[in-house]
mmCIF file of C-alpha atoms in Angstrom:
data_model
loop_
_atom_site.group_PDB
_atom_site.id
_atom_site.type_symbol
_atom_site.label_atom_id
_atom_site.label_comp_id
_atom_site.label_asym_id
_atom_site.label_seq_id
_atom_site.Cartn_x
_atom_site.Cartn_y
_atom_site.Cartn_z
ATOM 1 C CA UNK A 36 -90.770 287.325 68.675
ATOM 2 C CA UNK A 37 -88.632 290.353 69.201
ATOM 3 C CA UNK A 38 -87.081 288.793 72.339
ATOM 4 C CA UNK A 39 -86.174 285.594 70.449
ATOM 5 C CA UNK A 40 -84.486 287.594 67.684
ATOM 6 C CA UNK A 41 -82.403 289.573 70.197
ATOM 7 C CA UNK A 42 -81.399 286.344 71.934
ATOM 8 C CA UNK A 43 -80.293 284.875 68.574
ATOM 9 C CA UNK A 44 -78.140 287.921 67.869
ATOM 10 C CA UNK A 45 -76.530 287.699 71.331
ATOM 11 C CA UNK A 46 -75.683 284.006 70.927
ATOM 12 C CA UNK A 47 -74.292 284.628 67.440
ATOM 13 C CA UNK A 48 -71.991 287.396 68.701
ATOM 14 C CA UNK A 49 -70.849 285.245 71.633
ATOM 15 C CA UNK A 50 -70.061 282.323 69.312
ATOM 16 C CA UNK A 51 -68.169 284.614 66.939
ATOM 17 C CA UNK A 52 -66.060 286.023 69.793
ATOM 18 C CA UNK A 53 -65.315 282.513 71.037
ATOM 19 C CA UNK A 54 -64.177 281.435 67.568
ATOM 20 C CA UNK A 55 -61.981 284.517 67.322
ATOM 21 C CA UNK A 56 -60.323 283.735 70.641
ATOM 22 C CA UNK A 57 -59.698 280.125 69.582
ATOM 23 C CA UNK A 58 -58.244 281.308 66.278
ATOM 24 C CA UNK A 59 -55.924 283.749 68.057
ATOM 25 C CA UNK A 60 -54.889 281.013 70.491
ATOM 26 C CA UNK A 61 -54.214 278.602 67.631
ATOM 27 C CA UNK A 62 -52.102 281.275 65.928
ATOM 28 C CA UNK A 63 -50.091 281.798 69.093
ATOM 29 C CA UNK A 64 -49.564 278.049 69.460
ATOM 30 C CA UNK A 65 -48.531 277.850 65.824
ATOM 31 C CA UNK A 66 -46.047 280.661 66.332
ATOM 32 C CA UNK A 67 -44.674 278.958 69.434
ATOM 33 C CA UNK A 68 -44.158 275.769 67.437
ATOM 34 C CA UNK A 69 -42.637 277.423 64.365
ATOM 35 C CA UNK A 70 -41.264 280.726 65.638
ATOM 36 C CA UNK A 71 -37.666 279.348 65.743
ATOM 37 C CA UNK A 72 -37.966 277.545 62.412
ATOM 38 C CA UNK A 73 -35.420 278.574 59.792
ATOM 39 C CA UNK A 74 -35.761 277.620 56.139
ATOM 40 C CA UNK A 75 -32.415 276.697 54.596
ATOM 41 C CA UNK A 76 -32.569 275.431 51.034
ATOM 42 C CA UNK A 77 -30.613 272.521 49.604
ATOM 43 C CA UNK A 78 -28.564 274.983 47.548
ATOM 44 C CA UNK A 79 -27.705 276.967 50.674
ATOM 45 C CA UNK A 80 -26.822 273.745 52.511
ATOM 46 C CA UNK A 81 -24.488 272.704 49.709
ATOM 47 C CA UNK A 82 -22.779 276.094 49.667
ATOM 48 C CA UNK A 83 -22.310 275.962 53.442
ATOM 49 C CA UNK A 84 -21.097 272.311 53.255
ATOM 50 C CA UNK A 85 -23.755 271.476 55.826
ATOM 51 C CA UNK A 86 -23.174 268.391 57.984
ATOM 52 C CA UNK A 87 -25.536 266.661 60.391
ATOM 53 C CA UNK A 88 -24.949 264.256 63.268
ATOM 54 C CA UNK A 89 -27.502 262.022 64.937
ATOM 55 C CA UNK A 90 -27.563 262.695 68.663
ATOM 56 C CA UNK A 91 -26.524 259.679 70.726
ATOM 57 C CA UNK A 92 -25.441 259.014 74.294
ATOM 58 C CA UNK A 93 -21.914 257.656 74.550
ATOM 59 C CA UNK A 94 -18.564 257.945 76.273
ATOM 60 C CA UNK A 95 -17.306 261.432 76.992
ATOM 61 C CA UNK A 96 -13.975 262.439 78.522
ATOM 62 C CA UNK A 97 -13.940 265.430 80.842
ATOM 63 C CA UNK A 98 -10.921 267.666 80.190
ATOM 64 C CA UNK A 99 -8.788 270.027 82.251
ATOM 65 C CA UNK A 100 -7.932 273.092 80.179
ATOM 66 C CA UNK A 101 -4.416 274.280 81.013
ATOM 67 C CA UNK A 102 -1.324 275.803 79.430
ATOM 68 C CA UNK A 103 1.694 273.853 78.258
ATOM 69 C CA UNK A 104 4.837 273.817 76.168
ATOM 70 C CA UNK A 105 6.385 271.535 73.546
ATOM 71 C CA UNK A 106 10.046 270.580 73.962
ATOM 72 C CA UNK A 107 12.590 268.104 72.609
ATOM 73 C CA UNK A 108 13.241 264.811 74.377
ATOM 74 C CA UNK A 109 16.446 264.286 76.305
ATOM 75 C CA UNK A 110 19.256 263.308 73.951
ATOM 76 C CA UNK A 111 17.382 264.533 70.905
ATOM 77 C CA UNK A 112 18.978 267.953 71.037
ATOM 78 C CA UNK A 113 22.578 269.148 70.962
ATOM 79 C CA UNK A 114 24.252 272.501 71.410
ATOM 80 C CA UNK A 115 27.066 273.322 68.969
ATOM 81 C CA UNK A 116 29.996 275.315 70.306
ATOM 82 C CA UNK A 117 32.614 277.471 68.597
ATOM 83 C CA UNK A 118 35.840 275.596 67.878
ATOM 84 C CA UNK A 119 38.007 278.718 67.690
ATOM 85 C CA UNK A 120 38.084 282.395 68.563
ATOM 86 C CA UNK A 121 36.819 284.743 65.879
ATOM 87 C CA UNK A 122 33.906 286.342 64.058
ATOM 88 C CA UNK A 123 30.874 284.146 63.339
ATOM 89 C CA UNK A 124 29.275 283.944 59.901
ATOM 90 C CA UNK A 125 26.386 281.489 59.468
ATOM 91 C CA UNK A 126 26.014 279.514 56.259
ATOM 92 C CA UNK A 127 23.164 280.191 53.838
ATOM 93 C CA UNK A 128 21.515 276.888 54.813
ATOM 94 C CA UNK A 129 21.098 278.058 58.406
ATOM 95 C CA UNK A 130 19.792 281.564 57.825
ATOM 96 C CA UNK A 131 16.299 280.470 58.914
ATOM 97 C CA UNK A 132 15.529 278.633 62.131
ATOM 98 C CA UNK A 133 13.884 275.287 61.447
ATOM 99 C CA UNK A 134 16.132 274.523 58.455
ATOM 100 C CA UNK A 135 16.996 270.855 57.888
ATOM 101 C CA UNK A 136 20.591 269.967 58.884
ATOM 102 C CA UNK A 137 22.665 266.928 57.853
ATOM 103 C CA UNK A 138 25.223 265.293 60.092
ATOM 104 C CA UNK A 139 28.625 266.859 59.297
ATOM 105 C CA UNK A 140 27.091 269.839 57.492
ATOM 106 C CA UNK A 141 28.786 273.201 58.002
ATOM 107 C CA UNK A 142 26.492 275.562 59.854
ATOM 108 C CA UNK A 143 28.916 278.448 60.447
ATOM 109 C CA UNK A 144 32.381 279.796 59.749
ATOM 110 C CA UNK A 145 34.596 281.439 62.350
ATOM 111 C CA UNK A 146 37.094 283.847 60.861
ATOM 112 C CA UNK A 147 40.195 285.083 62.651
ATOM 113 C CA UNK A 148 41.910 286.868 59.766
ATOM 114 C CA UNK A 149 41.656 290.346 61.216
ATOM 115 C CA UNK A 150 42.223 289.492 64.862
ATOM 116 C CA UNK A 151 45.232 291.034 66.519
ATOM 117 C CA UNK A 152 46.387 287.676 67.870
ATOM 118 C CA UNK A 153 46.213 286.069 64.448
ATOM 119 C CA UNK A 154 44.439 282.989 63.193
ATOM 120 C CA UNK A 155 44.196 280.370 66.009
ATOM 121 C CA UNK A 156 43.872 277.535 63.507
ATOM 122 C CA UNK A 157 47.003 278.601 61.680
ATOM 123 C CA UNK A 158 48.779 279.043 64.979
ATOM 124 C CA UNK A 159 47.722 275.517 65.988
ATOM 125 C CA UNK A 160 49.183 274.158 62.774
ATOM 126 C CA UNK A 161 52.477 275.973 63.312
ATOM 127 C CA UNK A 162 52.646 274.819 66.926
ATOM 128 C CA UNK A 163 51.976 271.229 65.879
ATOM 129 C CA UNK A 164 54.652 271.233 63.192
ATOM 130 C CA UNK A 165 57.187 272.776 65.581
ATOM 131 C CA UNK A 166 56.363 270.271 68.327
ATOM 132 C CA UNK A 167 56.665 267.412 65.852
ATOM 133 C CA UNK A 168 60.171 268.505 64.803
ATOM 134 C CA UNK A 169 61.237 268.915 68.416
ATOM 135 C CA UNK A 170 59.872 265.481 69.315
ATOM 136 C CA UNK A 171 61.673 263.726 66.450
ATOM 137 C CA UNK A 172 64.920 265.500 67.351
ATOM 138 C CA UNK A 173 64.535 264.558 71.040
ATOM 139 C CA UNK A 174 63.748 260.971 70.091
ATOM 140 C CA UNK A 175 66.970 260.722 68.051
ATOM 141 C CA UNK A 176 69.122 262.333 70.762
ATOM 142 C CA UNK A 177 67.618 260.092 73.435
ATOM 143 C CA UNK A 178 68.476 257.014 71.345
ATOM 144 C CA UNK A 179 72.103 258.182 71.267
ATOM 145 C CA UNK A 180 71.945 258.893 75.048
ATOM 146 C CA UNK A 181 72.719 262.569 74.443
ATOM 147 C CA UNK A 182 69.658 263.786 76.418
ATOM 148 C CA UNK A 183 67.909 262.316 79.419
ATOM 149 C CA UNK A 184 64.733 260.286 79.208
ATOM 150 C CA UNK A 185 62.876 263.043 81.100
ATOM 151 C CA UNK A 186 63.569 265.535 78.295
ATOM 152 C CA UNK A 187 62.193 263.082 75.733
ATOM 153 C CA UNK A 188 59.037 262.636 77.796
ATOM 154 C CA UNK A 189 58.529 266.398 77.969
ATOM 155 C CA UNK A 190 58.979 266.735 74.211
ATOM 156 C CA UNK A 191 56.544 263.859 73.654
ATOM 157 C CA UNK A 192 53.930 265.543 75.867
ATOM 158 C CA UNK A 193 54.240 268.845 73.984
ATOM 159 C CA UNK A 194 53.959 267.033 70.663
ATOM 160 C CA UNK A 195 50.848 265.029 71.627
ATOM 161 C CA UNK A 196 49.157 268.151 73.016
ATOM 162 C CA UNK A 197 49.852 270.122 69.856
ATOM 163 C CA UNK A 198 48.774 267.214 67.655
ATOM 164 C CA UNK A 199 45.422 266.862 69.382
ATOM 165 C CA UNK A 200 44.765 270.616 69.188
ATOM 166 C CA UNK A 201 45.662 270.724 65.502
ATOM 167 C CA UNK A 202 43.714 267.640 64.444
ATOM 168 C CA UNK A 203 40.615 268.914 66.226
ATOM 169 C CA UNK A 204 40.542 271.754 63.699
ATOM 170 C CA UNK A 205 42.431 270.383 60.718
ATOM 171 C CA UNK A 206 39.422 268.827 58.964
ATOM 172 C CA UNK A 207 37.474 272.082 59.212
ATOM 173 C CA UNK A 208 40.306 274.514 58.551
ATOM 174 C CA UNK A 209 39.846 277.035 55.772
ATOM 175 C CA UNK A 210 41.865 280.047 54.771
ATOM 176 C CA UNK A 211 41.570 282.565 57.549
ATOM 177 C CA UNK A 212 39.434 280.469 59.889
ATOM 178 C CA UNK A 213 37.503 277.244 60.536
ATOM 179 C CA UNK A 214 34.176 275.721 59.638
ATOM 180 C CA UNK A 215 31.832 274.558 62.413
ATOM 181 C CA UNK A 216 29.874 271.411 61.536
ATOM 182 C CA UNK A 217 26.815 269.803 63.106
ATOM 183 C CA UNK A 218 27.576 266.489 64.828
ATOM 184 C CA UNK A 219 24.084 265.148 64.044
ATOM 185 C CA UNK A 220 21.255 265.513 61.573
ATOM 186 C CA UNK A 221 18.025 267.236 62.451
ATOM 187 C CA UNK A 222 16.672 270.763 62.405
ATOM 188 C CA UNK A 223 18.182 274.072 63.421
ATOM 189 C CA UNK A 224 16.286 274.981 66.576
ATOM 190 C CA UNK A 225 17.885 278.378 67.140
ATOM 191 C CA UNK A 226 21.014 280.449 66.705
ATOM 192 C CA UNK A 227 22.493 281.559 69.995
ATOM 193 C CA UNK A 228 24.696 284.358 68.657
ATOM 194 C CA UNK A 229 24.236 287.027 66.000
ATOM 195 C CA UNK A 230 26.080 286.934 62.663
ATOM 196 C CA UNK A 231 29.247 289.025 62.888
ATOM 197 C CA UNK A 232 29.531 288.564 66.644
ATOM 198 C CA UNK A 233 32.908 287.754 68.220
ATOM 199 C CA UNK A 234 33.051 284.427 70.068
ATOM 200 C CA UNK A 235 35.716 282.508 71.937
ATOM 201 C CA UNK A 236 36.374 278.782 71.747
ATOM 202 C CA UNK A 237 33.610 276.860 73.542
ATOM 203 C CA UNK A 238 30.924 279.541 73.144
ATOM 204 C CA UNK A 239 27.520 277.966 72.235
ATOM 205 C CA UNK A 240 26.502 279.273 68.824
ATOM 206 C CA UNK A 241 23.495 277.111 67.775
ATOM 207 C CA UNK A 242 21.199 274.270 68.810
ATOM 208 C CA UNK A 243 20.221 271.340 66.594
ATOM 209 C CA UNK A 244 17.288 269.092 67.462
ATOM 210 C CA UNK A 245 16.319 265.769 65.921
ATOM 211 C CA UNK A 246 12.659 266.222 66.888
ATOM 212 C CA UNK A 247 11.802 262.583 66.310
ATOM 213 C CA UNK A 248 10.106 262.456 69.686
ATOM 214 C CA UNK A 249 8.797 265.524 71.459
ATOM 215 C CA UNK A 250 7.559 266.249 74.957
ATOM 216 C CA UNK A 251 4.368 268.076 75.900
ATOM 217 C CA UNK A 252 4.613 269.481 79.410
ATOM 218 C CA UNK A 253 1.316 270.745 80.814
ATOM 219 C CA UNK A 254 1.260 273.019 83.850
ATOM 220 C CA UNK A 255 -1.708 272.040 86.049
ATOM 221 C CA UNK A 256 -3.025 274.286 88.865
ATOM 222 C CA UNK A 257 -2.827 272.661 92.275
ATOM 223 C CA UNK A 258 -6.635 272.722 92.705
ATOM 224 C CA UNK A 259 -6.797 269.839 90.191
ATOM 225 C CA UNK A 260 -4.386 267.664 92.203
ATOM 226 C CA UNK A 261 -7.010 264.989 92.944
ATOM 227 C CA UNK A 262 -7.829 264.616 89.243
ATOM 228 C CA UNK A 263 -4.260 263.896 88.111
ATOM 229 C CA UNK A 264 -4.692 260.148 88.669
ATOM 230 C CA UNK A 265 -7.605 260.162 86.186
ATOM 231 C CA UNK A 266 -5.645 261.700 83.287
ATOM 232 C CA UNK A 267 -5.200 259.306 80.344
ATOM 233 C CA UNK A 268 -4.258 261.424 77.305
ATOM 234 C CA UNK A 269 -4.237 264.978 75.991
ATOM 235 C CA UNK A 270 -5.345 267.182 73.134
ATOM 236 C CA UNK A 271 -3.279 270.267 72.394
ATOM 237 C CA UNK A 272 -3.195 273.210 70.016
ATOM 238 C CA UNK A 273 0.158 274.986 69.528
ATOM 239 C CA UNK A 274 0.089 278.781 69.625
ATOM 240 C CA UNK A 275 1.074 278.980 65.935
ATOM 241 C CA UNK A 276 -1.540 276.436 64.760
ATOM 242 C CA UNK A 277 -5.335 276.253 64.406
ATOM 243 C CA UNK A 278 -5.589 272.448 64.437
ATOM 244 C CA UNK A 279 -6.147 270.355 67.544
ATOM 245 C CA UNK A 280 -3.790 267.375 67.945
ATOM 246 C CA UNK A 281 -4.315 264.220 70.034
ATOM 247 C CA UNK A 282 -1.443 262.399 71.734
ATOM 248 C CA UNK A 283 -3.165 259.040 71.128
ATOM 249 C CA UNK A 284 -3.004 259.638 67.371
ATOM 250 C CA UNK A 285 0.688 260.549 67.580
ATOM 251 C CA UNK A 286 1.846 257.343 69.279
ATOM 252 C CA UNK A 287 1.865 259.323 72.496
ATOM 253 C CA UNK A 288 2.067 258.163 76.071
ATOM 254 C CA UNK A 289 1.810 259.693 79.514
ATOM 255 C CA UNK A 290 5.348 259.945 80.902
ATOM 256 C CA UNK A 291 4.825 261.435 84.343
ATOM 257 C CA UNK A 292 2.371 263.253 86.609
ATOM 258 C CA UNK A 293 4.301 265.505 88.946
ATOM 259 C CA UNK A 294 3.490 265.309 92.626
ATOM 260 C CA UNK A 295 5.698 268.269 93.517
ATOM 261 C CA UNK A 296 4.778 271.815 92.575
ATOM 262 C CA UNK A 297 7.240 273.597 90.309
ATOM 263 C CA UNK A 298 8.965 276.825 91.252
ATOM 264 C CA UNK A 299 7.233 278.535 88.339
ATOM 265 C CA UNK A 300 3.979 279.574 90.010
ATOM 266 C CA UNK A 301 3.505 276.343 91.948
ATOM 267 C CA UNK A 302 1.967 274.341 89.079
ATOM 268 C CA UNK A 303 2.006 270.536 88.878
ATOM 269 C CA UNK A 304 3.720 269.267 85.714
ATOM 270 C CA UNK A 305 2.083 266.547 83.586
ATOM 271 C CA UNK A 306 4.319 265.295 80.755
ATOM 272 C CA UNK A 307 3.499 263.369 77.557
ATOM 273 C CA UNK A 308 5.821 262.038 74.860
ATOM 274 C CA UNK A 309 4.714 261.797 71.209
ATOM 275 C CA UNK A 310 5.986 261.376 67.641
ATOM 276 C CA UNK A 311 6.814 264.484 65.656
ATOM 277 C CA UNK A 312 4.868 263.537 62.533
ATOM 278 C CA UNK A 313 3.784 267.113 61.827
ATOM 279 C CA UNK A 314 5.380 270.532 61.780
ATOM 280 C CA UNK A 315 5.701 270.845 65.533
ATOM 281 C CA UNK A 316 8.066 273.501 66.833
ATOM 282 C CA UNK A 317 10.147 272.660 69.877
ATOM 283 C CA UNK A 318 9.804 275.398 72.477
ATOM 284 C CA UNK A 319 6.330 276.503 71.334
ATOM 285 C CA UNK A 320 3.570 277.176 73.846
ATOM 286 C CA UNK A 321 0.271 275.301 73.525
ATOM 287 C CA UNK A 322 -3.283 275.196 74.818
ATOM 288 C CA UNK A 323 -3.737 271.768 76.421
ATOM 289 C CA UNK A 324 -6.835 269.725 77.267
ATOM 290 C CA UNK A 325 -5.962 266.916 79.674
ATOM 291 C CA UNK A 326 -8.472 264.099 79.161
ATOM 292 C CA UNK A 327 -9.707 262.052 82.092
ATOM 293 C CA UNK A 328 -11.420 258.670 82.115
ATOM 294 C CA UNK A 329 -14.569 258.270 79.980
ATOM 295 C CA UNK A 330 -18.035 258.973 81.391
ATOM 296 C CA UNK A 331 -20.680 256.695 79.788
ATOM 297 C CA UNK A 332 -24.177 257.662 78.593
ATOM 298 C CA UNK A 333 -23.318 261.314 77.996
ATOM 299 C CA UNK A 334 -24.762 263.404 75.163
ATOM 300 C CA UNK A 335 -22.135 265.530 73.426
ATOM 301 C CA UNK A 336 -21.769 267.365 70.120
ATOM 302 C CA UNK A 337 -18.794 268.844 68.251
ATOM 303 C CA UNK A 338 -17.835 272.350 69.367
ATOM 304 C CA UNK A 339 -18.706 273.601 65.880
ATOM 305 C CA UNK A 340 -22.366 272.718 66.492
ATOM 306 C CA UNK A 341 -22.835 275.284 69.270
ATOM 307 C CA UNK A 342 -23.411 278.996 68.697
ATOM 308 C CA UNK A 343 -23.700 281.695 71.338
ATOM 309 C CA UNK A 344 -25.822 284.819 71.530
ATOM 310 C CA UNK A 345 -25.911 287.153 74.526
ATOM 311 C CA UNK A 346 -24.588 284.415 76.794
ATOM 312 C CA UNK A 347 -27.147 281.818 75.673
ATOM 313 C CA UNK A 348 -26.015 278.743 73.751
ATOM 314 C CA UNK A 349 -27.910 277.312 70.792
ATOM 315 C CA UNK A 350 -27.775 274.405 68.371
ATOM 316 C CA UNK A 351 -29.719 273.872 65.155
ATOM 317 C CA UNK A 352 -31.784 270.710 64.779
ATOM 318 C CA UNK A 353 -33.258 269.368 61.543
ATOM 319 C CA UNK A 354 -37.065 269.704 61.594
ATOM 320 C CA UNK A 355 -38.415 266.111 61.402
ATOM 321 C CA UNK A 356 -41.716 267.330 59.906
ATOM 322 C CA UNK A 357 -40.436 269.589 57.144
ATOM 323 C CA UNK A 358 -37.575 269.329 54.700
ATOM 324 C CA UNK A 359 -35.079 272.172 54.357
ATOM 325 C CA UNK A 360 -36.115 273.518 57.767
ATOM 326 C CA UNK A 361 -34.180 273.733 61.015
ATOM 327 C CA UNK A 362 -35.127 274.605 64.577
ATOM 328 C CA UNK A 363 -33.042 276.817 66.804
ATOM 329 C CA UNK A 364 -32.713 275.044 70.136
ATOM 330 C CA UNK A 365 -31.421 276.543 73.367
ATOM 331 C CA UNK A 366 -29.104 274.126 75.202
ATOM 332 C CA UNK A 367 -27.289 273.957 78.503
ATOM 333 C CA UNK A 368 -23.656 273.012 77.972
ATOM 334 C CA UNK A 369 -21.210 271.326 80.324
ATOM 335 C CA UNK A 370 -17.530 270.444 79.986
ATOM 336 C CA UNK A 371 -15.660 270.491 76.689
ATOM 337 C CA UNK A 372 -12.553 268.512 75.802
ATOM 338 C CA UNK A 373 -11.245 270.589 72.925
ATOM 339 C CA UNK A 374 -13.284 268.737 70.287
ATOM 340 C CA UNK A 375 -16.701 268.042 71.772
ATOM 341 C CA UNK A 376 -18.885 269.679 74.387
ATOM 342 C CA UNK A 377 -21.262 268.023 76.839
ATOM 343 C CA UNK A 378 -24.979 268.856 76.422
ATOM 344 C CA UNK A 379 -26.741 268.735 79.775
ATOM 345 C CA UNK A 380 -30.153 269.880 78.595
ATOM 346 C CA UNK A 381 -31.917 270.680 75.317
ATOM 347 C CA UNK A 382 -31.187 267.714 73.029
ATOM 348 C CA UNK A 383 -32.706 264.249 72.802
ATOM 349 C CA UNK A 384 -31.243 261.026 71.470
ATOM 350 C CA UNK A 385 -32.146 260.468 67.812
ATOM 351 C CA UNK A 386 -32.402 264.111 66.803
ATOM 352 C CA UNK A 387 -30.202 265.370 63.994
ATOM 353 C CA UNK A 388 -28.046 268.354 64.920
ATOM 354 C CA UNK A 389 -26.085 270.583 62.555
ATOM 355 C CA UNK A 390 -22.349 270.151 63.157
ATOM 356 C CA UNK A 391 -21.086 272.150 60.203
ATOM 357 C CA UNK A 392 -22.753 275.240 58.788
ATOM 358 C CA UNK A 393 -24.429 276.301 62.048
ATOM 359 C CA UNK A 394 -23.123 279.854 61.673
ATOM 360 C CA UNK A 395 -24.614 280.144 58.167
ATOM 361 C CA UNK A 396 -27.999 278.999 59.494
ATOM 362 C CA UNK A 397 -27.707 281.574 62.268
ATOM 363 C CA UNK A 398 -27.156 284.279 59.649
ATOM 364 C CA UNK A 399 -30.158 283.030 57.674
ATOM 365 C CA UNK A 400 -32.283 283.189 60.826
ATOM 366 C CA UNK A 401 -31.308 286.794 61.515
ATOM 367 C CA UNK A 402 -31.983 287.909 57.924
ATOM 368 C CA UNK A 403 -35.770 287.765 58.357
ATOM 369 C CA UNK A 404 -38.171 288.003 61.255
ATOM 370 C CA UNK A 405 -40.903 285.819 59.654
ATOM 371 C CA UNK A 406 -39.771 282.473 58.260
ATOM 372 C CA UNK A 407 -40.365 282.015 54.542
ATOM 373 C CA UNK A 408 -43.686 280.362 53.686
ATOM 374 C CA UNK A 409 -45.275 280.975 57.145
ATOM 375 C CA UNK A 410 -48.367 283.215 57.002
ATOM 376 C CA UNK A 411 -51.651 283.639 58.840
#
């Protein structure tokens, strides 16, 4: 009887230990399933303006990330030169680069009042009037055969020369100098001289650009030479901007893919033309993503969906079994094209991934070690 009782106690202890091990194992499995679960309430989601996207396989364009520069198209830009010698003073309308300019608008005044040689415009007027009197006198004397025809021709030449010089400045003449007007409408790209600087006739003083069509010139390293034939369009972000722009949405087109390396570091130029429908600045540098032909059946997500921690990339997926809960998922990323990034591993078609508010969920995950509502 004593032996049977001892055997019963042994079996009871063994069964209890076995149940304890199974319970511990179940707890570990439960933690493995829910350890990355983050509770994020509807109120928190609204405050973070949370957005979700259903994962799907579709077309994805690989992109070459390079540097580039925006410039005006040929003929859409004109340099304005000084029409007289003197001191430059820019008008109030052109104090800031980028100011709108009308055709015929005065952009600067050149004053010669205090120059030792006098006012060139006034001198041109005097020379014209003197040449005109001499020409009329020569014309009358030639009609009376008092002077030779050659003398009349010389007087005519001096008169025409003086007349052209005077009329070139007459419309813009002011007291003590001349106004310099823009020959076309557009925007002031830059001023090439400083206010108060002395210039001579013909000196470039400003550049006006129409900016109706702009060029995007990307500088591509030679190692990508074989991929140039695959380029179809481009996304770009100017250095002064935070928004990404797409040439396809700006009536853009690929103009040329250079097959000869430039002198500037041996890069291959790729040039696009597009409409200036935004506040693009000619001459600005830009980060450029050159898009190649689409690859089908590729999973990708917006760049905003991916977070990074200690070199590991994560996304947040809506828990299909529990509302207001999200799972942190490690993913392997591939190429990105400036808007979306390829996901090589870690996501399945049909899952719902957070595309906006991922950073707020990351903060919520780091605020507590044990998810709310999960106990043993």
